[in-house]
Short mmCIF file of C-alpha atoms in Angstrom, two decimals:
data_model
loop_
_atom_site.label_atom_id
_atom_site.label_comp_id
_atom_site.label_asym_id
_atom_site.label_seq_id
_atom_site.Cartn_x
_atom_site.Cartn_y
_atom_site.Cartn_z
CA LEU A 1 17.44 -1.22 -14.86
CA ARG A 2 15.94 2.20 -15.43
CA PRO A 3 18.09 5.27 -14.73
CA LYS A 4 15.65 6.49 -12.07
CA THR A 5 15.78 3.14 -10.28
CA PHE A 6 19.56 3.18 -10.41
CA ALA A 7 19.59 6.71 -8.95
CA ARG A 8 17.30 5.57 -6.13
CA ILE A 9 19.63 2.66 -5.35
CA VAL A 10 22.68 4.93 -5.32
CA ARG A 11 20.95 7.44 -3.06
CA PHE A 12 19.81 4.69 -0.69
CA ASN A 13 23.32 3.24 -0.61
CA HIS A 14 24.65 6.70 0.17
CA SER A 15 22.28 6.92 3.14
CA ILE A 16 23.62 3.60 4.46
CA VAL A 17 27.23 4.74 4.10
CA GLN A 18 26.42 8.06 5.75
CA HIS A 19 24.65 6.30 8.61
CA ASN A 20 27.64 4.00 9.13
CA CYS A 21 29.94 7.02 9.34
CA ARG A 22 27.64 8.92 11.70
CA PRO A 23 25.32 6.43 13.44
CA GLN A 24 24.11 9.00 15.97
CA GLN A 25 22.88 11.36 13.25
CA ARG A 26 19.14 12.08 13.36
CA MET A 27 17.14 10.45 10.58
CA THR A 28 15.90 13.84 9.38
CA ASP A 29 19.46 15.10 9.04
CA LEU A 30 20.47 11.86 7.32
CA ALA A 31 17.63 12.29 4.82
CA TYR A 32 18.67 15.83 3.90
CA ALA A 33 22.38 14.98 3.83
CA THR A 34 21.83 12.16 1.36
CA GLY A 35 19.67 13.98 -1.16
CA TYR A 36 16.10 13.28 -0.09
CA TYR A 37 13.61 16.11 -0.50
CA ASP A 38 12.21 15.72 3.00
CA GLN A 39 11.83 13.18 5.78
CA MET A 40 8.69 11.61 4.29
CA HIS A 41 10.48 11.07 0.97
CA PHE A 42 13.26 9.27 2.87
CA ILE A 43 10.79 7.15 4.85
CA LYS A 44 8.88 6.10 1.72
CA GLU A 45 12.09 5.22 -0.11
CA VAL A 46 13.49 3.14 2.76
CA LYS A 47 10.15 1.35 3.11
CA ALA A 48 10.06 0.69 -0.63
CA PHE A 49 13.44 -1.04 -0.50
CA THR A 50 13.25 -2.71 2.93
CA ARG A 51 9.58 -2.85 3.97
CA GLN A 52 10.73 -1.29 7.25
CA THR A 53 10.89 2.19 8.70
CA PRO A 54 14.34 3.81 8.57
CA LYS A 55 14.73 3.52 12.35
CA THR A 56 13.90 -0.19 12.35
CA TYR A 57 16.07 -0.90 9.33
CA PHE A 58 19.14 0.95 10.58
CA GLN A 59 18.89 -0.61 14.05
CA GLY A 60 18.66 -4.13 12.68
CA HIS A 61 20.88 -4.02 9.61
CA PRO A 62 23.92 -1.86 10.25
CA GLY A 63 25.87 -1.56 7.04
CA SER A 64 24.05 -4.31 5.18
CA TRP A 65 22.26 -3.73 1.92
CA SER A 66 23.42 -6.60 -0.29
CA GLY A 67 20.14 -8.45 0.32
CA ILE A 68 18.19 -5.42 -0.81
CA LEU A 69 20.32 -5.11 -3.94
CA LYS A 70 19.73 -8.79 -4.72
CA ASN A 71 15.97 -8.28 -4.37
CA ILE A 72 16.05 -5.26 -6.67
CA LEU A 73 18.14 -7.03 -9.31
CA SER A 74 15.95 -10.11 -9.10
CA LYS A 75 12.83 -8.01 -9.57
CA HIS A 76 14.24 -6.25 -12.63
CA PHE A 77 16.25 -9.03 -14.26
CA GLY A 78 14.76 -12.25 -12.91
CA SER A 79 16.58 -15.19 -11.40
CA GLN A 80 18.74 -15.63 -14.53
CA ASN A 81 20.93 -12.68 -13.53
CA PRO A 82 24.52 -13.96 -13.07
CA ALA A 83 25.21 -11.13 -10.61
CA LEU A 84 22.85 -12.79 -8.14
CA GLY A 85 25.24 -15.70 -7.74
#
C-alpha cells in the first residue's frame, strides 16, 4: 500500500467519523474540516472510494466503511490478503 493511498484512506475515514459525530454538517464544511482542499476534491475522493456522491454515500451508509476498506485492500494485495478474512 503506497503512503499516498494510505493517507487517502485515513482522510476518508476521518470524514466518516466526523460525519457520524455531526450528521447535520454541510458537505462543504465536512470537506474542509477533514483536510480536503475544496469541495470538488472531496467529491472526487468519495466517488473514487465508493462510486457514489458524498450525499448519496452518507445517506445510505451511515458509519460503514469496512466494505470500502476490503475493496481497497483487495485491489492492492489481491484475494490472498489474510486481513480480508
